[in-house]
Each structure stands twice: as C-alpha cells, then as structure tokens.
Short mmCIF file of C-alpha atoms in Angstrom, two decimals:
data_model
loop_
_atom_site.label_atom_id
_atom_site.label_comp_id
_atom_site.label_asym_id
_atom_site.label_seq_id
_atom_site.Cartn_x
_atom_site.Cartn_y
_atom_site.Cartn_z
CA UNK A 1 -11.80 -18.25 7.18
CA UNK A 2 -11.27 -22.25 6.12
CA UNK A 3 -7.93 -22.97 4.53
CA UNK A 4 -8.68 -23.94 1.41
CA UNK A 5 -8.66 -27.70 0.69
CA UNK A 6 -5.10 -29.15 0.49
CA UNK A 7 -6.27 -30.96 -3.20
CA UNK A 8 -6.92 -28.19 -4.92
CA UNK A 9 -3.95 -25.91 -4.03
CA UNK A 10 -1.70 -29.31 -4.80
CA UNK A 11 -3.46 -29.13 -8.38
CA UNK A 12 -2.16 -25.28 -8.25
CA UNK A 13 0.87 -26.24 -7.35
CA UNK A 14 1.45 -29.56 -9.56
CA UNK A 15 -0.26 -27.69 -12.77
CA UNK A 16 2.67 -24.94 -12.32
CA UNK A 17 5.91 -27.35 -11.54
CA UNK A 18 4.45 -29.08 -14.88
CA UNK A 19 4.35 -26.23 -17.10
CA UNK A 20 7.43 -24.53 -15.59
CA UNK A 21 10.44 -27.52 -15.55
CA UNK A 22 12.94 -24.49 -15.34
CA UNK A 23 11.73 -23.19 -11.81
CA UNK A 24 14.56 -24.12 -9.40
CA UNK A 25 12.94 -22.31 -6.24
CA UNK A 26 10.58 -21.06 -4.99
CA UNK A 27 9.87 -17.94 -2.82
CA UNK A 28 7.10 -17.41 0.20
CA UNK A 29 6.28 -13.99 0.41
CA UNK A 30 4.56 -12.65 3.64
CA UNK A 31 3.71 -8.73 4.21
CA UNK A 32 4.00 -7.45 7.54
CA UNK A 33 2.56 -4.20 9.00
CA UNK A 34 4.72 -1.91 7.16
CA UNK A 35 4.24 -3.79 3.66
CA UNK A 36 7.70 -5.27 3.76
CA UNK A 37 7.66 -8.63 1.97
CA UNK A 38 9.47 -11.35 4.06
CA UNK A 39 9.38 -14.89 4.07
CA UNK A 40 11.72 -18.11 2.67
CA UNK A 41 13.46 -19.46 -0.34
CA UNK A 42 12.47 -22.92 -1.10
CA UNK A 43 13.88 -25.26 -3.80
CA UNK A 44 11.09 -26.82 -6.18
CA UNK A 45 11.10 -30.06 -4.57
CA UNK A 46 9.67 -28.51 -1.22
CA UNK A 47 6.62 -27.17 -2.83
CA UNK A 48 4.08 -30.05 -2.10
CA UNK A 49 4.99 -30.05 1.52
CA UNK A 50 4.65 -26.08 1.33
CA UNK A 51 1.05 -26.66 -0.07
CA UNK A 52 0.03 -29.84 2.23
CA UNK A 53 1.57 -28.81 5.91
CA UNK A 54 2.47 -24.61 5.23
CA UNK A 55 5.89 -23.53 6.64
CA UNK A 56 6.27 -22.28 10.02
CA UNK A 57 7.34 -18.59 10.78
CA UNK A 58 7.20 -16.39 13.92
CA UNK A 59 4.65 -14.47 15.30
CA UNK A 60 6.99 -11.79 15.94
CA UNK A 61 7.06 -11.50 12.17
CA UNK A 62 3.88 -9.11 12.85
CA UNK A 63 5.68 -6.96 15.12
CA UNK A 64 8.72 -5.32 13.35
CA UNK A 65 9.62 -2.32 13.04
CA UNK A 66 10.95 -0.68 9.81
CA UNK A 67 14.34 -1.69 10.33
CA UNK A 68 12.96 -4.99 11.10
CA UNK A 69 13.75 -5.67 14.77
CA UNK A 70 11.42 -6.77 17.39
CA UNK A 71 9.16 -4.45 19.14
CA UNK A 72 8.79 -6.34 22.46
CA UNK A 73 6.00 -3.66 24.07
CA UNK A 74 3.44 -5.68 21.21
CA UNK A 75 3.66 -8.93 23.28
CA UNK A 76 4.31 -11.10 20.11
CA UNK A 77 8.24 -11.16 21.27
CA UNK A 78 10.00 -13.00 24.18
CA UNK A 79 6.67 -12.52 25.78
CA UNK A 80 5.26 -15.83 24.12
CA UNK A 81 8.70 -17.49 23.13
CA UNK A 82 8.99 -16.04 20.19
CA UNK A 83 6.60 -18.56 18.99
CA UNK A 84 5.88 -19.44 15.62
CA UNK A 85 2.25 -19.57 13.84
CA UNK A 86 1.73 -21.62 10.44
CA UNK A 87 1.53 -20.06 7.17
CA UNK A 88 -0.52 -21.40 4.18
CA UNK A 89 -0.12 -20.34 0.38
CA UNK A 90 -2.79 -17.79 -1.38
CA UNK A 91 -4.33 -19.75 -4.10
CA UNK A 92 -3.66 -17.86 -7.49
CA UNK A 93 -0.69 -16.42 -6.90
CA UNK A 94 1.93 -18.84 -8.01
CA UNK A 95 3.54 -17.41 -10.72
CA UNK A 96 7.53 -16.75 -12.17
CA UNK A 97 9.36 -13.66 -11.09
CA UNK A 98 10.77 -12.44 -14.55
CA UNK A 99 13.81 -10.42 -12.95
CA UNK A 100 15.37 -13.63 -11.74
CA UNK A 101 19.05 -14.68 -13.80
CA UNK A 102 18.23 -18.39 -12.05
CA UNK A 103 14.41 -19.55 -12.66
CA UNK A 104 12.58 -18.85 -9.39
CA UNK A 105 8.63 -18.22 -8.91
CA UNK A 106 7.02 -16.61 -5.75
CA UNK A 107 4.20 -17.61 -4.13
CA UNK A 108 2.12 -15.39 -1.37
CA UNK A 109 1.64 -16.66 1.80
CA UNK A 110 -1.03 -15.50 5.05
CA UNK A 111 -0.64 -16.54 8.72
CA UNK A 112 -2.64 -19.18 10.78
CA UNK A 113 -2.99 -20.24 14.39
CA UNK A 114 -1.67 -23.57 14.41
CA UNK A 115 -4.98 -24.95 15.11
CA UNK A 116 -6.16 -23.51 11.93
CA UNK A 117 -7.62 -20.00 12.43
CA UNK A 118 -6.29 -16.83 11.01
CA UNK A 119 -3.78 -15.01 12.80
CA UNK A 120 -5.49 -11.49 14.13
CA UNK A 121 -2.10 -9.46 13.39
CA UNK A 122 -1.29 -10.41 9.61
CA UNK A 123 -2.23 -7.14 8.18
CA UNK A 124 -4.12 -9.35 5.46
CA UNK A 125 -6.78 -10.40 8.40
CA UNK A 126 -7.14 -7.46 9.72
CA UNK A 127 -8.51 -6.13 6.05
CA UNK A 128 -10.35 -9.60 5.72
CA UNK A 129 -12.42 -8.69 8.95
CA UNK A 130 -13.70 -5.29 7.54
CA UNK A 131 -14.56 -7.12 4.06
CA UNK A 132 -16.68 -9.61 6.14
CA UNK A 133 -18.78 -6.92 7.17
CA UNK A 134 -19.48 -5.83 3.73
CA UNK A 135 -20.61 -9.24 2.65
CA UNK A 136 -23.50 -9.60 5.33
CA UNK A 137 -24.80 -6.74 4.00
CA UNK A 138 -24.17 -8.51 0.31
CA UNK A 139 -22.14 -6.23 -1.41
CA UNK A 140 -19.06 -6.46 -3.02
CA UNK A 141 -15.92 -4.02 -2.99
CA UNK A 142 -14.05 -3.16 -6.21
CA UNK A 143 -11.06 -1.73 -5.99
CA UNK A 144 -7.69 -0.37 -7.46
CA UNK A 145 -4.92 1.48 -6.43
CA UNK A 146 -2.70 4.01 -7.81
CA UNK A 147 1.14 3.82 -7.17
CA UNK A 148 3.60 6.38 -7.07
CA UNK A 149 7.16 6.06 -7.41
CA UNK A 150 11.08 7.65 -7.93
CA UNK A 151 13.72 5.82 -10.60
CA UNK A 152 16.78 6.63 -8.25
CA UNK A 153 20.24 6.23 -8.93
CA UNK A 154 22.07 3.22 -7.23
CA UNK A 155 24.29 5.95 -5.46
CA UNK A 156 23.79 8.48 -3.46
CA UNK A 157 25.00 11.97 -2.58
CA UNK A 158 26.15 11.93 1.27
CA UNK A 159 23.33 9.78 2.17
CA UNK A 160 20.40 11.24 -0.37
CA UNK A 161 19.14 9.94 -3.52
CA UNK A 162 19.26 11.99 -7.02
CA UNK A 163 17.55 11.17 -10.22
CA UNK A 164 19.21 7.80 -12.51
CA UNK A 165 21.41 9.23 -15.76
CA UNK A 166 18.85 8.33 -18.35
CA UNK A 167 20.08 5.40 -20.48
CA UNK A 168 18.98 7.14 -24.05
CA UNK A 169 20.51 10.95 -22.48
CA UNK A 170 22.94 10.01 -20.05
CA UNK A 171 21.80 13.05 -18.26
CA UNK A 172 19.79 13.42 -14.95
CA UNK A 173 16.36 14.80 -15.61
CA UNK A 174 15.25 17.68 -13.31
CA UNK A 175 12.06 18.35 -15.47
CA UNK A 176 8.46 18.83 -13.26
CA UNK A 177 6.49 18.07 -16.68
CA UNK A 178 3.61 16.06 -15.59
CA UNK A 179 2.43 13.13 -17.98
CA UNK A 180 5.74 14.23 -20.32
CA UNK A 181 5.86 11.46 -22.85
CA UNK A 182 9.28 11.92 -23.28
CA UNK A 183 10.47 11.56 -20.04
CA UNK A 184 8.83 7.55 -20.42
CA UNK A 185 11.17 7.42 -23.37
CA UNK A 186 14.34 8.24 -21.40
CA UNK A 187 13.92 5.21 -19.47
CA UNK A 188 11.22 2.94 -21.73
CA UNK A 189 13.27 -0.02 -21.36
CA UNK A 190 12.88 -0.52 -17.86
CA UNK A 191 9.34 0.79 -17.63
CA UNK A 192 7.97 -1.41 -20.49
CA UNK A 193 9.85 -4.26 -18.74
CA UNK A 194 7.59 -3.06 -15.55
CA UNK A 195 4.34 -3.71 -17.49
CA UNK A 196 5.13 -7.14 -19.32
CA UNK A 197 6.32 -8.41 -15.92
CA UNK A 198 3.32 -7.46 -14.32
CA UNK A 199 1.43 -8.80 -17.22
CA UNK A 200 3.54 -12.09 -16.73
CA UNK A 201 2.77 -12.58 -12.77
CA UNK A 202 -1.31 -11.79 -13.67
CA UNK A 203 -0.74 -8.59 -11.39
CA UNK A 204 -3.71 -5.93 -14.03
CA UNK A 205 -1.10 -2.99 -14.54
CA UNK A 206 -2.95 -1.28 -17.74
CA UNK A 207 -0.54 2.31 -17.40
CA UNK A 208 2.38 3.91 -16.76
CA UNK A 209 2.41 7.88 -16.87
CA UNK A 210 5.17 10.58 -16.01
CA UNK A 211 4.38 12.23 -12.58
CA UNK A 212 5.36 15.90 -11.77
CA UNK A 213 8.67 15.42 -10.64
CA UNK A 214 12.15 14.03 -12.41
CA UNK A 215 12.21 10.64 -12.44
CA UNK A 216 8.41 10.04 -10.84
CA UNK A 217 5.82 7.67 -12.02
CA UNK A 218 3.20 6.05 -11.58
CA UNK A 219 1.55 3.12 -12.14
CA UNK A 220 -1.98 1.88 -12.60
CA UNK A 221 -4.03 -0.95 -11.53
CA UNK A 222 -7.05 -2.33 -13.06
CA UNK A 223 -9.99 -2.66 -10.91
CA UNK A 224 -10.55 -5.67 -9.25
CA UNK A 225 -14.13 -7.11 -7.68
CA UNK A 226 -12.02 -8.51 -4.38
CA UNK A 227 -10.34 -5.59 -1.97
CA UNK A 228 -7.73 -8.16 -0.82
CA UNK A 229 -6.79 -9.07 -4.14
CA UNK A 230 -6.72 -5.29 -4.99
CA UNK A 231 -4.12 -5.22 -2.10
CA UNK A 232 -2.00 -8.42 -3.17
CA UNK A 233 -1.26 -7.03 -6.40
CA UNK A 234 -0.69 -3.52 -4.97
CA UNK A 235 2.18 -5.29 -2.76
CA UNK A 236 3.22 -7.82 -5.30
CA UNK A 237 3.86 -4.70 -7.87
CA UNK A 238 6.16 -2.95 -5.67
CA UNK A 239 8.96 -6.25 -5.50
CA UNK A 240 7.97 -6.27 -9.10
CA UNK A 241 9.14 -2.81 -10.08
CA UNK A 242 11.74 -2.81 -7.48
CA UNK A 243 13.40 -5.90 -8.94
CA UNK A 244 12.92 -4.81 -12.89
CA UNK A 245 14.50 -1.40 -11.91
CA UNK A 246 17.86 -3.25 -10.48
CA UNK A 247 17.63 -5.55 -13.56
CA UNK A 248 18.14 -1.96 -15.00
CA UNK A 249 21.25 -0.55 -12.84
CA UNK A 250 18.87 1.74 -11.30
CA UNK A 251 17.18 1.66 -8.06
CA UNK A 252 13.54 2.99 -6.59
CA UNK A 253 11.67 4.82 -3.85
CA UNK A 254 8.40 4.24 -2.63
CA UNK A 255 9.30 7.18 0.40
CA UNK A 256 6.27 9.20 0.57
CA UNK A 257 8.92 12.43 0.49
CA UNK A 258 12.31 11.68 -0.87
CA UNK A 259 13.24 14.98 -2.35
CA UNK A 260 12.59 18.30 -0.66
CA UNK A 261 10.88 20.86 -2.86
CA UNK A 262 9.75 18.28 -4.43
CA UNK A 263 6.32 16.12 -5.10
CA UNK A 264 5.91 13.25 -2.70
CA UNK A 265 4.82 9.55 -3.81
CA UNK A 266 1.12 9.26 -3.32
CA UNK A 267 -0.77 5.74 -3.30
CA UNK A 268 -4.79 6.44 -4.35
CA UNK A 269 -7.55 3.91 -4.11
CA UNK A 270 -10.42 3.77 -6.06
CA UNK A 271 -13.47 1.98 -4.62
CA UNK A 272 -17.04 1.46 -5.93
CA UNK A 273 -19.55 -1.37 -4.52
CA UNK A 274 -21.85 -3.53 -6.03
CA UNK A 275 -25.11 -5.34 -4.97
CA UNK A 276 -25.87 -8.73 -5.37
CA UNK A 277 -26.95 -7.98 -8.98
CA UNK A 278 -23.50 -6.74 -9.64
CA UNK A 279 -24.87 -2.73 -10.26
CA UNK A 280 -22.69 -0.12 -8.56
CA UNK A 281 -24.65 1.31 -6.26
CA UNK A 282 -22.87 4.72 -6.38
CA UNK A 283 -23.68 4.94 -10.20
CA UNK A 284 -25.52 8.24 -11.07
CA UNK A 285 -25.96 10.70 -13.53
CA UNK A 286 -25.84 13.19 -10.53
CA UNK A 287 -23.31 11.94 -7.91
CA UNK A 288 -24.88 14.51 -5.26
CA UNK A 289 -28.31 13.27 -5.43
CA UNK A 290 -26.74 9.36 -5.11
CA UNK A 291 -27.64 8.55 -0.85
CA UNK A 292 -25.27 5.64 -1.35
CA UNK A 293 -22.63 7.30 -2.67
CA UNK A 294 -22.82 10.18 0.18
CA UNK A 295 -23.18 8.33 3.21
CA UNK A 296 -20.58 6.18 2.09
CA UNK A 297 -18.25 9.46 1.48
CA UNK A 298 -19.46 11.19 4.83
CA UNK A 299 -18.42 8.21 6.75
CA UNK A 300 -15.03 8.00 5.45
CA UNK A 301 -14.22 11.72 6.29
CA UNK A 302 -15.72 11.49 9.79
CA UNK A 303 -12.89 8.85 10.46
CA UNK A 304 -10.15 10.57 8.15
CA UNK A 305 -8.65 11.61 11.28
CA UNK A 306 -8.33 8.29 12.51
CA UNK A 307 -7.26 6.55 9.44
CA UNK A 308 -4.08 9.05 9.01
CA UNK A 309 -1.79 6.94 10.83
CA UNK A 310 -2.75 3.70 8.40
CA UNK A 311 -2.37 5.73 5.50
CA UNK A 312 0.47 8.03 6.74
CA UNK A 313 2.63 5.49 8.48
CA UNK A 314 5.80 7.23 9.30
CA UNK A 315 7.76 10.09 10.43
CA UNK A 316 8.58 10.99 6.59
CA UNK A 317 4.90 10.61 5.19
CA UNK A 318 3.76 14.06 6.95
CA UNK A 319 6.34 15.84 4.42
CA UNK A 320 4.60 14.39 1.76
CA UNK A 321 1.69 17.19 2.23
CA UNK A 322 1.20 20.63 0.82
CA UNK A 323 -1.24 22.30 -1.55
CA UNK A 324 1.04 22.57 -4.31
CA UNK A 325 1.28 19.01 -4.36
CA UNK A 326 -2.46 17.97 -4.67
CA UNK A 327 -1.97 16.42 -1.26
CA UNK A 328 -5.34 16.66 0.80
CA UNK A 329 -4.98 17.89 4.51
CA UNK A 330 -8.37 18.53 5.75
CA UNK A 331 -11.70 16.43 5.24
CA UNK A 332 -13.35 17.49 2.17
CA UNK A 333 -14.71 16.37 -0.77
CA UNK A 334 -15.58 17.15 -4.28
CA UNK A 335 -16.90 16.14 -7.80
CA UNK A 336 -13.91 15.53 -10.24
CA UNK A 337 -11.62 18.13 -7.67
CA UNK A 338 -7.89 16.95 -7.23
CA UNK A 339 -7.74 19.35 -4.50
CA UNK A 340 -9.74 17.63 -1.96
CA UNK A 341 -9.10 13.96 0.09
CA UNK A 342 -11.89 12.53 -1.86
CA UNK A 343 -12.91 13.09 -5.19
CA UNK A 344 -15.23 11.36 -7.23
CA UNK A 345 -14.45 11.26 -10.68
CA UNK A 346 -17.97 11.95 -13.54
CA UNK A 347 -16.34 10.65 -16.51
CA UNK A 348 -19.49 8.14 -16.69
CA UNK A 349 -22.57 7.60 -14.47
CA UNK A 350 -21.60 3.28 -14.23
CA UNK A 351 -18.30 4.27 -13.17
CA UNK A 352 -19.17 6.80 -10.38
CA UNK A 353 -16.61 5.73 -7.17
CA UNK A 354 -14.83 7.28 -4.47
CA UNK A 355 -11.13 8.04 -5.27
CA UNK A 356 -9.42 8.25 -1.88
CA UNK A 357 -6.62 10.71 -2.27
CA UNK A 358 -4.90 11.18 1.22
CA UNK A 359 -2.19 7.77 1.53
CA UNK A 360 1.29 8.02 0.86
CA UNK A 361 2.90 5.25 -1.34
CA UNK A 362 4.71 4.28 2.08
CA UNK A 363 1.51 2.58 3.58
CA UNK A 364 0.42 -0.92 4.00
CA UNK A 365 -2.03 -1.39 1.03
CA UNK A 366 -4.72 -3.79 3.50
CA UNK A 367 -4.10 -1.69 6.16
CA UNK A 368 -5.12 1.44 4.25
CA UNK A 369 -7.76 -0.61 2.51
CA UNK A 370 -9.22 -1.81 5.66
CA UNK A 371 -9.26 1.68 7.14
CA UNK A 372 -10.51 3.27 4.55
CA UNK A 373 -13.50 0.47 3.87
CA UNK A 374 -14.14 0.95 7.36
CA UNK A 375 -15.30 4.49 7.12
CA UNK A 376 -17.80 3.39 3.99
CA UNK A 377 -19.34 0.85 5.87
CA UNK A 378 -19.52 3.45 9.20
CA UNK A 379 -21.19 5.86 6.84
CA UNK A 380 -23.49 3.42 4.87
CA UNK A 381 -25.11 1.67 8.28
CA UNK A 382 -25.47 4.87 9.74
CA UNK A 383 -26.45 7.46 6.87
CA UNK A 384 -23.70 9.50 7.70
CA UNK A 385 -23.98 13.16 5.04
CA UNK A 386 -20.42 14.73 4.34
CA UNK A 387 -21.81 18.01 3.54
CA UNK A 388 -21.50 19.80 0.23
CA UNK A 389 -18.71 19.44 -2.18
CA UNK A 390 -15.90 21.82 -2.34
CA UNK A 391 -15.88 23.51 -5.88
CA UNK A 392 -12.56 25.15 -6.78
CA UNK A 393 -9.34 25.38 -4.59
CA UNK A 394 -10.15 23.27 -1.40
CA UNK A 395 -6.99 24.71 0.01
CA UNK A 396 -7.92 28.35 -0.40
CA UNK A 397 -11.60 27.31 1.30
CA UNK A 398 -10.68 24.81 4.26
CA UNK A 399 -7.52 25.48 7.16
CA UNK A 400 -5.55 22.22 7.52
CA UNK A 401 -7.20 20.04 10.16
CA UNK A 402 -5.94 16.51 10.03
CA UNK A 403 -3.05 14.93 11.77
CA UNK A 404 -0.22 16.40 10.55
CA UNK A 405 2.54 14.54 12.66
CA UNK A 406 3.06 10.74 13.59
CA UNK A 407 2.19 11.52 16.75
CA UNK A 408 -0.91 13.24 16.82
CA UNK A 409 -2.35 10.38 14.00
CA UNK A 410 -1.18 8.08 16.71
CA UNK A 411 -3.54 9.24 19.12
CA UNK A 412 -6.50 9.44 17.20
CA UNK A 413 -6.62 6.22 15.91
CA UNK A 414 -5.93 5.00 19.66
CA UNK A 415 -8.50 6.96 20.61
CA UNK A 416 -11.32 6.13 17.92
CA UNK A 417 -14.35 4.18 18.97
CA UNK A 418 -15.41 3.52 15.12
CA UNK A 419 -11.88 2.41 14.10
CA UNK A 420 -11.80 0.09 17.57
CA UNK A 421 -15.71 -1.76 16.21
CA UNK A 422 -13.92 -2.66 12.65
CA UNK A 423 -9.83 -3.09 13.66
CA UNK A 424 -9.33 -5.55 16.89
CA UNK A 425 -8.33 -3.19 19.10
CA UNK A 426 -5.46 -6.00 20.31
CA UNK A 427 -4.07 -4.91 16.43
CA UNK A 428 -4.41 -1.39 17.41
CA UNK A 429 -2.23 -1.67 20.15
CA UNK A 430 0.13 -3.49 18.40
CA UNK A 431 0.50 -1.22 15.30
CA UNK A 432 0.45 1.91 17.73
CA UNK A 433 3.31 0.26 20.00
CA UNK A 434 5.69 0.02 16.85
CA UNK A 435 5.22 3.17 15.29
CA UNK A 436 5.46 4.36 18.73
CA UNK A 437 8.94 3.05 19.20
CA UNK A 438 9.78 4.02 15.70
CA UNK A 439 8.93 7.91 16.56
CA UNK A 440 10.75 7.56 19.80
CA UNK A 441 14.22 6.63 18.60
CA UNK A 442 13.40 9.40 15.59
CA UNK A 443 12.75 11.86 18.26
CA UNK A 444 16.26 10.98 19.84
CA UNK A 445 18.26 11.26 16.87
CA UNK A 446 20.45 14.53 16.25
CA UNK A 447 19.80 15.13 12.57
CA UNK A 448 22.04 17.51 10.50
CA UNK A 449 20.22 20.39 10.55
CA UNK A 450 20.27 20.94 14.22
CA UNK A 451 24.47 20.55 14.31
CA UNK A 452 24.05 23.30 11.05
CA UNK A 453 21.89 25.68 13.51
CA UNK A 454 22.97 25.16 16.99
CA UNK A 455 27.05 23.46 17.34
CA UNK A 456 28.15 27.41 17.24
CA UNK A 457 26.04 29.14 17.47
CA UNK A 458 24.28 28.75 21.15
#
C-alpha cells in the first residue's frame, strides 16, 4: 500500500486548520493489538510537518501488553533497539473531539517502514492483507459492528465497579429489562451527547438501545462498503463514548464480563459482499439455497476455533459465555437464531449477511475483522458447506466445543494452517507471545477467592 500523496492530505489538513481557527492541538491516534489508542499531542502549528514527513514512534508500540509494557519474547523490544518506524495520517479522519474543554481534533494514524512500506504488526495491516485478497477476486466487504457497553460509576466498591446513580433518579438501576426505554431516559443526556458526537467526528452511529443488564448499552454502526473503515470507526467510537461519559461524571466498561451474574459486553459484526456490480451476493429470498452465502458461512465456522483468541482476547472474555446470555460456544449456525455464533438475519432478501455473534467488546476490531474475513474467503475459494441450520435452542442441540480458556484459543490459532495462509505467521507469533505473557503473570496471581477457600482451611 502507497502512502497517499503528500498534496492531497496537506489539502485535508489545510481545508480543516481553515475552517476550525479554534483547534489548539492536535492528537495522533494509533491502535495497537489490544485496541488501545496511543499516540502524541501536537499543537496546530505541527500539523503540516505531521502530514508531509509523519511522526516517528516505536516499533515496540506493536508489542504491549495490556498494561502497556514491553513484551520482549516478540522481538520488536531491545532486540532491534527499540527502534522506531514512521507513522502517516489516515486521510478522512481529521475531525474535532467534542468532549475537549480546550479545542483539540484527533487525527488517526497507521505505521510504515521507514522506507515506505507498511509495517506487518499494526493490527490495521494485518486486516489490510486479508481485504487484499478479497479484491483480486473483485468483491467488496461491507461491514458494521455492534458495540456493547457498561455506564459505571467513577468509584468503585473494593476494587469492582457498580452501576452510575442515574442523574434524573439518583438511584442505581439493577433492572435486566432489555431495550427498556426508560432506562435511556435515566441517563439521555450523556447518551444523546454519544450520538451527536459521533455524528460530529463522521463516525455512522444511527442507535442506541438498552441491553439486558443495569446500566448496558449498545451502540450501532451503519454499514460501511470498506472493512477497515468499519474498524476505524468501531475504535474511534469507543474514545468517543469513553470521553462523553467522563464529560458526564460517569465512567465506562468495554470488559467483556464486568459483573458476575450478569450479561457480558458483546461486539457483533455484520458482513455482506458485493460484486463488481455492487449486488450482494448473499441476497436471497431463501438464504439456504444461496451457495455464496453458505460456503462463505461454512468457512468461517471451520476456523471458529482458531479465530477465538482474536475475538476472545483475554483471560476475562471466556466469562463472558453462557446460554443465558445469547453467547455462542460451539460452531453453529442459523436463520434469524440469536442462539447460534452466526445468524443470518431474513428481514429482506437485499439485505441477507452474516451476523457474527461470538467477539467480546474487549477485542481488536481489525483483528477480529481480519479473522473473521479470513474464514469467508477460506470458505468461498474452497466451497466449504456448514451443514444445516440449527432451528430452536442451539444450546439444548450442540455440547460446547470451542475454546473456552485463553489458553486453549492460544493454541489453536498457533496451530492453524488456514489462519497462518491469511495472518503472517511472524504476527502470529507476536500476538501469541503477549497474550502468552499476559496469561502467565494471571496464572501467578493469588486472587481473593483462593485466600477465602484455602488460608484456613487446608
């Protein structure tokens, strides 16, 4: 991938400083493999040399763990200097961030090799290289996501987080009502401030609906014909909603199981794919009888195994699952069926896609994307058939067969030979040597439970 030509981003850039004299800085947002946004604080004046040279930031940037420290086993440490790569700007996604008391606007960076090429480890590439594959075959991914999330109070109980006093109430809900309308009128100030600042930074949130647990919610995307845009605006909207919500005295969780007992925070993508005529080529009047459609679906549960550890990051995501929370844990799939990992919706025959059901909101949104896309494409080039479609409970009908541990996800997507032909297997290793060092300092931790069962009584 070319960067794009220095003149027209410094239009971009130029067209914005012009029509915004109050912007004072400017931030450079980078993801890194667990979705955390990092990066710089510039002052306006910097911006041109941001858009004509890029800024420089470490390689090692790709290799943190959640706390943000260094995994040194990836190679991208001390091993090479710590050495820094070049980052360049995404065009289009200048824009203000609203929460801000002094004017600031953030722009989204990717990484480079200084001579110019795109840095294998920036999640962003790694989804770019499974897209590519897509477009020799000339189709085109649409996509949207889904995003779960907790309103959380901005203190805890000894360590845990409870439900925000409601600003209208003052009291802390505990209601499970799913898609309550008046639960989004105990805290409509700060959720309507969610959607006009989304609105505001161009990022297509069209809903907000009450999810089945106090204080949940989720948000909405509007499709998008461009997966890595899809995934831009997924990450953008979490800094969004995470900023609006402290604008707000309240704070949020994107943990994929915060609250025991309790439903976890899912994040769902929708994908369809169109031909070079711009038809969907899953759109049927009978899903079943659509080859497309099934081969695309019968590829993407073959590698569901293998994909758990994108989509199911950490220690915490594996909490997330259970039947009574509509969270999948076997590979199965169904028409309009919340029970099962992938369901494909039949409101209308054009709008027939794959709703993929399985990620917690904790994931990286290109990592998950370029997993996921990677089982389509698997299952489209090889006519891969997913067998028939679970109809009623999946859970009563299919024993729990994925990964359910960090571990075990670990070693299937180290051990995959389809994931290895569409993720460099150099980013395997590097993704599997942090989460590996993540589950090993987990694994020696004492947590509170075991002082609670075994300080007396062994």
């Amino acid at each position: 991938m070319s960067v794009p030509p220095r003149a027209v981003q410094l239009n971009e850039a130029n067209a914005f400083l012009k029509e915004h004299p109050e912007v004072l800085y400017v931030d450079l947002l980078i993801a890194d493999m667990n979705g955390v946004v990092r990066g710089k604080r510039i002052e306006r004046t910097s911006l041109h040399k941001v858009y004509e040279k890029g800024i420089n930031l470490p390689a090692s940037l790709f290799a943190l763990d959640i706390n943000g420290s260094t995994v040194e086993s990836t190679g991208l440490g001390l091993d090479i200097g710590d050495a820094d790569r070049i980052c360049y700007p995404i065009p289009d996604t200048l824009c203000n961030e609203p929460w801000q008391k002094r004017p600031t606007a953030q722009l989204l960076m990717t990484m480079h090799e200084l001579e110019g090429e795109p840095f294998f480890a920036d999640p962003r590439e790694v989804l770019r290289q499974v897209v590519t594959k897509f477009d020799e075959l000339g189709l085109t991914i649409c996509a949207a996501f889904e995003l779960e999330f907790y309103l959380i109070d901005q203190e805890n109980v000894n360590g845990r987080p409870q439900p925000p006093r409601s600003p209208i109430s003052g009291k802390r809900p505990h209601s499970t009502q799913v898609y309550l309308i008046d639960d989004l009128d105990e805290y409509v100030d700060c959720l309507q401030d969610i959607l006009e600042g989304a609105k505001e930074q161009g990022i297509p949130a069209d809903a907000i609906v009450k999810e089945s647990a106090p204080a949940q919610f989720e948000v909405n995307l509007h499709h998008v014909a461009d997966p890595i845009k899809a995934c831009d605006y997924a990450v953008l909207l979490k800094r969004l909603i995470k900023n609006i919500a402290y604008d707000h005295e309240m704070d949020t969780t994107f943990m994929a199981k915060p609250y025991p007992g309790q439903a976890g925070n899912g994040l769902h993508v929708h994908i369809s794919i169109l031909d070079k005529e711009g038809k969907n080529i899953f759109a049927s009047e009978d899903p079943e009888q659509n080859a497309a459609l099934r081969h695309a679906i019968g590829g993407v549960l073959e590698t569901l195994p293998a994909q758990m550890a994108f989509l199911c990051p950490n220690v915490n995501s594996y909490r997330r699952f259970g039947a009574q929370f509509y969270v999948p844990n076997s590979p199965c799939w169904g028409l309009d069926n919340r029970t099962v990992a992938i369901r494909v919706p039949t409101g209308s025959s054009d709008a027939v896609r794959i709703e993929h059901r399985v990620a917690g909101a904790d994931a990286n949104p290109y990592l998950l994307m370029a997993s996921v896309l990677a089982g389509v494409h698997h299952g489209l080039t090889n006519k891969i058939e997913p067998g028939a479609p679970v109809e009623g409970n999946s859970y009563e009908q299919n024993e729990q067969s994925l990964p359910n541990n960090l571990r075990d996800a670990l070693r299937e997507l180290d051990d995959s030979e389809v994931m290895a032909k569409y993720i460099d297997p150099k980013y395997i290793d590097i993704f599997v040597a942090c989460k590996e060092s993540e589950l090993e300092e987990f694994e020696h931790s004492i947590s509170d439970l075991e002082y609670n069962w075994y300080l007396h009584t062994v």
